[in-house]
Coordinates of C-alpha atoms in Angstrom, one line a residue:
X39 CA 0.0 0.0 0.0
X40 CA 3.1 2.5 1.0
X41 CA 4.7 2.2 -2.6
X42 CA 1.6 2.0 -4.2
X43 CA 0.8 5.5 -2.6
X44 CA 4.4 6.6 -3.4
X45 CA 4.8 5.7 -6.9
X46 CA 1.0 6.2 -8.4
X47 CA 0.1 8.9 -6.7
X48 CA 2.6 11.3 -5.0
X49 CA 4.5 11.4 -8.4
X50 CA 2.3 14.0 -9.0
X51 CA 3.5 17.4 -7.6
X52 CA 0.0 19.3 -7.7
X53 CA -1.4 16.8 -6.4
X54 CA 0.6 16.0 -3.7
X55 CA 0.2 19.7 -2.6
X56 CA -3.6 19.1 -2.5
X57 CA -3.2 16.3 -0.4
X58 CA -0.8 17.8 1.9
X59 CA -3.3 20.6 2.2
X60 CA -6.2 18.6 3.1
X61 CA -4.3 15.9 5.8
X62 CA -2.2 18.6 7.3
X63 CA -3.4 21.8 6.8
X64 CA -7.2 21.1 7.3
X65 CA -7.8 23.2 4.2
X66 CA -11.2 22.8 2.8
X67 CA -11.2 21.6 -1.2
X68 CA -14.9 21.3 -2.9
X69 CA -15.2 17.8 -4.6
X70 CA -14.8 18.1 -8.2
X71 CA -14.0 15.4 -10.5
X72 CA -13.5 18.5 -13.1
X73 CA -10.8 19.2 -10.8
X74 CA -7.5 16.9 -12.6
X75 CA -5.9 16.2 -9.2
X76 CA -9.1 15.7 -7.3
X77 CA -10.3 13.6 -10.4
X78 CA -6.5 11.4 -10.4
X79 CA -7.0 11.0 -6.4
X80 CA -10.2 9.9 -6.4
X81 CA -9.2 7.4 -9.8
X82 CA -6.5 5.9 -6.8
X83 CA -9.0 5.9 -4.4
X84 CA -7.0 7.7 -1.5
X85 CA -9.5 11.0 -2.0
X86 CA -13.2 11.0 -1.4
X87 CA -16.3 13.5 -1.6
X88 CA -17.9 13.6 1.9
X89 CA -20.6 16.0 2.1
X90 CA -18.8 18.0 -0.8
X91 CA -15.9 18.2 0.1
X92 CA -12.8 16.4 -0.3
X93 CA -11.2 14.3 2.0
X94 CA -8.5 11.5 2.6
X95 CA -11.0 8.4 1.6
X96 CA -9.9 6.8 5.4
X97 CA -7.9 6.5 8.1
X98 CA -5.8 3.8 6.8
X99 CA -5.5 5.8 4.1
X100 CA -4.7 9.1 6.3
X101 CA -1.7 7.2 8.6
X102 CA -0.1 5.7 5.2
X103 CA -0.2 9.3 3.6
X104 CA 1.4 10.6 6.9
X105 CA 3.7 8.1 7.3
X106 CA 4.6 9.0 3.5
X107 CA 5.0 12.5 4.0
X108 CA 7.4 11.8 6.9
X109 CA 9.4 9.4 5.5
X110 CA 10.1 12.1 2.1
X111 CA 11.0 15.0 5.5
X112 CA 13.7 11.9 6.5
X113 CA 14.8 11.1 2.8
X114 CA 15.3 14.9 1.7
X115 CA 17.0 15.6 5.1
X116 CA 15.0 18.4 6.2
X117 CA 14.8 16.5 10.0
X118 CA 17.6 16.0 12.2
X119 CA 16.7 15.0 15.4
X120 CA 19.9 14.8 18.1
X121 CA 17.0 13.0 20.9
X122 CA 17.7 9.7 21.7
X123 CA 14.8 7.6 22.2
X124 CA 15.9 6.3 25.7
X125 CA 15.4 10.3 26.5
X126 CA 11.4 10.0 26.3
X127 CA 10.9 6.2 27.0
X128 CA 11.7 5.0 30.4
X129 CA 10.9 1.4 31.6
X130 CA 8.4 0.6 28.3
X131 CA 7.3 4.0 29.0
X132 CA 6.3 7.2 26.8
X133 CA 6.6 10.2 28.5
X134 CA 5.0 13.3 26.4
X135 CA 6.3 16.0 28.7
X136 CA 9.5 14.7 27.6
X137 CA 9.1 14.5 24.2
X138 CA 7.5 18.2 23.6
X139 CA 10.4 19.6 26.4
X140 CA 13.2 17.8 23.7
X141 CA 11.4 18.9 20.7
X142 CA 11.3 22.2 22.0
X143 CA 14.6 22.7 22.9
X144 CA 16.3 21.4 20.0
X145 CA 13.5 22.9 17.2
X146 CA 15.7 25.6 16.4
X147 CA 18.9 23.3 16.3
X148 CA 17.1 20.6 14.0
X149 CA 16.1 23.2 11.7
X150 CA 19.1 25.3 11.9
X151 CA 19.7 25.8 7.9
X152 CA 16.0 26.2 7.5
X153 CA 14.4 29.3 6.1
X154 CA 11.6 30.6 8.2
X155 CA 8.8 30.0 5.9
X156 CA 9.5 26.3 5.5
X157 CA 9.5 26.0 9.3
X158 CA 6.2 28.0 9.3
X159 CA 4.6 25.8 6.8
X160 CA 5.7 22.6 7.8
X161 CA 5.6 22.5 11.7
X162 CA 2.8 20.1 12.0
X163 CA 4.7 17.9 10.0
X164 CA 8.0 18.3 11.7
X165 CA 6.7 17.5 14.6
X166 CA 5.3 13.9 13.3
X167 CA 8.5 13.4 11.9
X168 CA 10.4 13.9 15.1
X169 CA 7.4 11.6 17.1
X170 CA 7.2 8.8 14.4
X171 CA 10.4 7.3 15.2
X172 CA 9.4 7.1 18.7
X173 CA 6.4 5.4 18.8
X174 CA 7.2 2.9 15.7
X175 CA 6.6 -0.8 16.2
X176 CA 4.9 0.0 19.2
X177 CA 2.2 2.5 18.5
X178 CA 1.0 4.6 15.8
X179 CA 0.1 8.7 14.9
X180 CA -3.2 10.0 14.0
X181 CA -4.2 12.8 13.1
X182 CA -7.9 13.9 14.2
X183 CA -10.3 14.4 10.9
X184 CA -12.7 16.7 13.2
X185 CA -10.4 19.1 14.5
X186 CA -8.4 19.7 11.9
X187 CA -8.0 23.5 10.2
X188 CA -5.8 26.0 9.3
X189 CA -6.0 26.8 13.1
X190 CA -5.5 23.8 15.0
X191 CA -5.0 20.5 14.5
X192 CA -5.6 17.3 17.1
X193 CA -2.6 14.4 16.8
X194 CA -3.6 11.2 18.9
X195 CA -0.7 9.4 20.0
X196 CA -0.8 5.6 21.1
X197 CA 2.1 3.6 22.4
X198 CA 1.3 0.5 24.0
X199 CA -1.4 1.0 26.4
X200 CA -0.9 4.7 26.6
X201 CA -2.6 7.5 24.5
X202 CA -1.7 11.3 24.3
X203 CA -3.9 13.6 22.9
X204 CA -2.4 16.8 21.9
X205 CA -3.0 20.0 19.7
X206 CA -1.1 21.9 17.7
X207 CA -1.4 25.5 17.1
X208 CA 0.2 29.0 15.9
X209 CA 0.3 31.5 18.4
X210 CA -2.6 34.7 18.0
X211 CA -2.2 36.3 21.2
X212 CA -2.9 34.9 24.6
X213 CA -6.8 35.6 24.2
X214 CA -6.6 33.1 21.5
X215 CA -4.4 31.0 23.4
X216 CA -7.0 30.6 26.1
X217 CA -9.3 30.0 23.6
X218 CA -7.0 27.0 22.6
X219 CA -7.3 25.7 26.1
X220 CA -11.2 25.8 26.0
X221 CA -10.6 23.6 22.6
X222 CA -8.4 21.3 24.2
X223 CA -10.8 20.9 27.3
X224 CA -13.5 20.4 25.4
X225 CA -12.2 17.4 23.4
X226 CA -10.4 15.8 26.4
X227 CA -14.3 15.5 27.4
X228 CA -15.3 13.7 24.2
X229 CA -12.5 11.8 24.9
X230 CA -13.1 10.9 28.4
X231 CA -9.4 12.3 29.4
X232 CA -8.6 14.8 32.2
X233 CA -4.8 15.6 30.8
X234 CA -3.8 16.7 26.9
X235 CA -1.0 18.5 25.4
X236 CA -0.9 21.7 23.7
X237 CA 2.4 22.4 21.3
X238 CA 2.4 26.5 19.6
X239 CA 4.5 27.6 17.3
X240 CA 5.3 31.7 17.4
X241 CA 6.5 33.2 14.2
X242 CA 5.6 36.7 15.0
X243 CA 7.8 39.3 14.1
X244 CA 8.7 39.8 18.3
X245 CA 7.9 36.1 19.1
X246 CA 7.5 34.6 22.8
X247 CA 10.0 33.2 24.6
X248 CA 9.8 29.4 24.4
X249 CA 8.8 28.2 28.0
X250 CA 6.9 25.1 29.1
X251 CA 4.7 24.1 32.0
X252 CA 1.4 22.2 33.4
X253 CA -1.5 24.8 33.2
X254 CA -4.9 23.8 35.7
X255 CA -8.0 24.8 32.7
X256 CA -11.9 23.9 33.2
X257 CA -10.8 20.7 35.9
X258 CA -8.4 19.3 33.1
X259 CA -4.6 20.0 33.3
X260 CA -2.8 20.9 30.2
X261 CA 1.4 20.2 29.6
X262 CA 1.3 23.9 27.4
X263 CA 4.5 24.4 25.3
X264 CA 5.2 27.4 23.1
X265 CA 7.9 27.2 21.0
X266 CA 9.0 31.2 20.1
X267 CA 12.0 33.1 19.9
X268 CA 15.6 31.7 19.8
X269 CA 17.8 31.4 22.8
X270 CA 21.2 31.5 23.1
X271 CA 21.2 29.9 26.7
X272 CA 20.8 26.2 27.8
X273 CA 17.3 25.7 26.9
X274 CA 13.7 26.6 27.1
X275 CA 11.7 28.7 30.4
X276 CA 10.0 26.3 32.1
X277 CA 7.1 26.9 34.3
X278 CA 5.1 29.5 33.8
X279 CA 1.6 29.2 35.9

């Protein structure tokens, strides 16, 4: 299914972009078989018109696309990950908090010769690049169909018997980064979970300082990272509330 994915359909530059768009991005494309690369991805049968719009036909679908788009990150070098995976796994294991305090730390380090609007773009995707190795073998990555837009997006996370819910945004200002913990609470419920994981990226002009830290919201606690401006000390500000 991988190569079959790879070589029929990703060959295709346009419309690799449009799935891109759609998995990662949450960007909303009508369904048009008038459309070539929504007519070529629905011929393969990885796209799909739900209510009008067009979508990733499943989930296995969605994970092998992922897993695609991850792999080319790894091929092309545009990931370089110094973590060791004996840094977030201890004793069989997976600790989150670890993983987003490491990927924070060293984002500006992995992505050192990277212009700023690549990193802009292609955060989300960075940051299932630098899980996937992780969790392989022993869990998988998926990302959440109903909370998925241009301003958020939901990644599930299960290794072994554990699962990790957490969201990924762009910082807006801390109103909207409240808002983002309303979000966050609010599909914890649907979820049944009383802990989740927030990861923002800052690429204003004047950007936060990257810091770290468990934040009480609504009766749910929330490990909130923002990864912002560049430091030339030893790492990220931790703790904050």
């Amino acid at each position: 299914l991988f190569d079959d994915i790879s070589k029929n359909v990703f060959n295709n530059r346009k419309l690799r972009e449009l799935v891109y768009a759609i998995l990662m991005d949450g960007v909303e494309v009508p369904f048009s078989i008038r459309q070539p690369e929504v007519e070529l991805g629905a011929m393969y049968g990885i796209l799909a018109n739900r209510d009008g719009k067009t979508v990733i036909a499943n989930e296995v679908f969605e994970m092998v696309v992922a897993d695609f788009l991850s792999a080319d990150v790894l091929v092309n070098n545009l990931f370089r990950s110094p973590v060791v995976k004996e840094s977030v796994i201890d004793g069989g294991k997976f600790s989150m908090e670890a993983a987003l305090e490491k990927f924070a730390q060293h984002f500006y380090e992995m992505y050192a010769e990277r212009d700023k609007g690549f990193i802009e773009r292609e955060c989300r995707m960075l940051f299932y690049t630098y899980l996937k190795p992780f969790v392989n073998g022993r869990g998988f990555l998926h990302i959440e169909t109903e909370t998925r837009n241009t301003l958020r997006m939901d990644l599930i996370v299960e290794y072994l018997d554990q699962q990790f819910i957490v969201e990924l945004k762009l910082w807006h200002g801390g109103k909207k980064h409240e808002e983002a913990y309303d979000q966050l609470c609010r599909y914890l419920d649907s979820k049944h979970k009383t802990e989740g994981y927030l990861l923002t990226f800052d690429f204003n002009k004047n950007p936060q300082p990257t810091r770290m830290g468990w934040v009480e919201w609504d009766g749910k606690r929330i490990y909130d990272v923002v990864v912002g401006s560049r430091r030339d000390d030893s790492g990220a500000r931790r703790g904050y509330r």
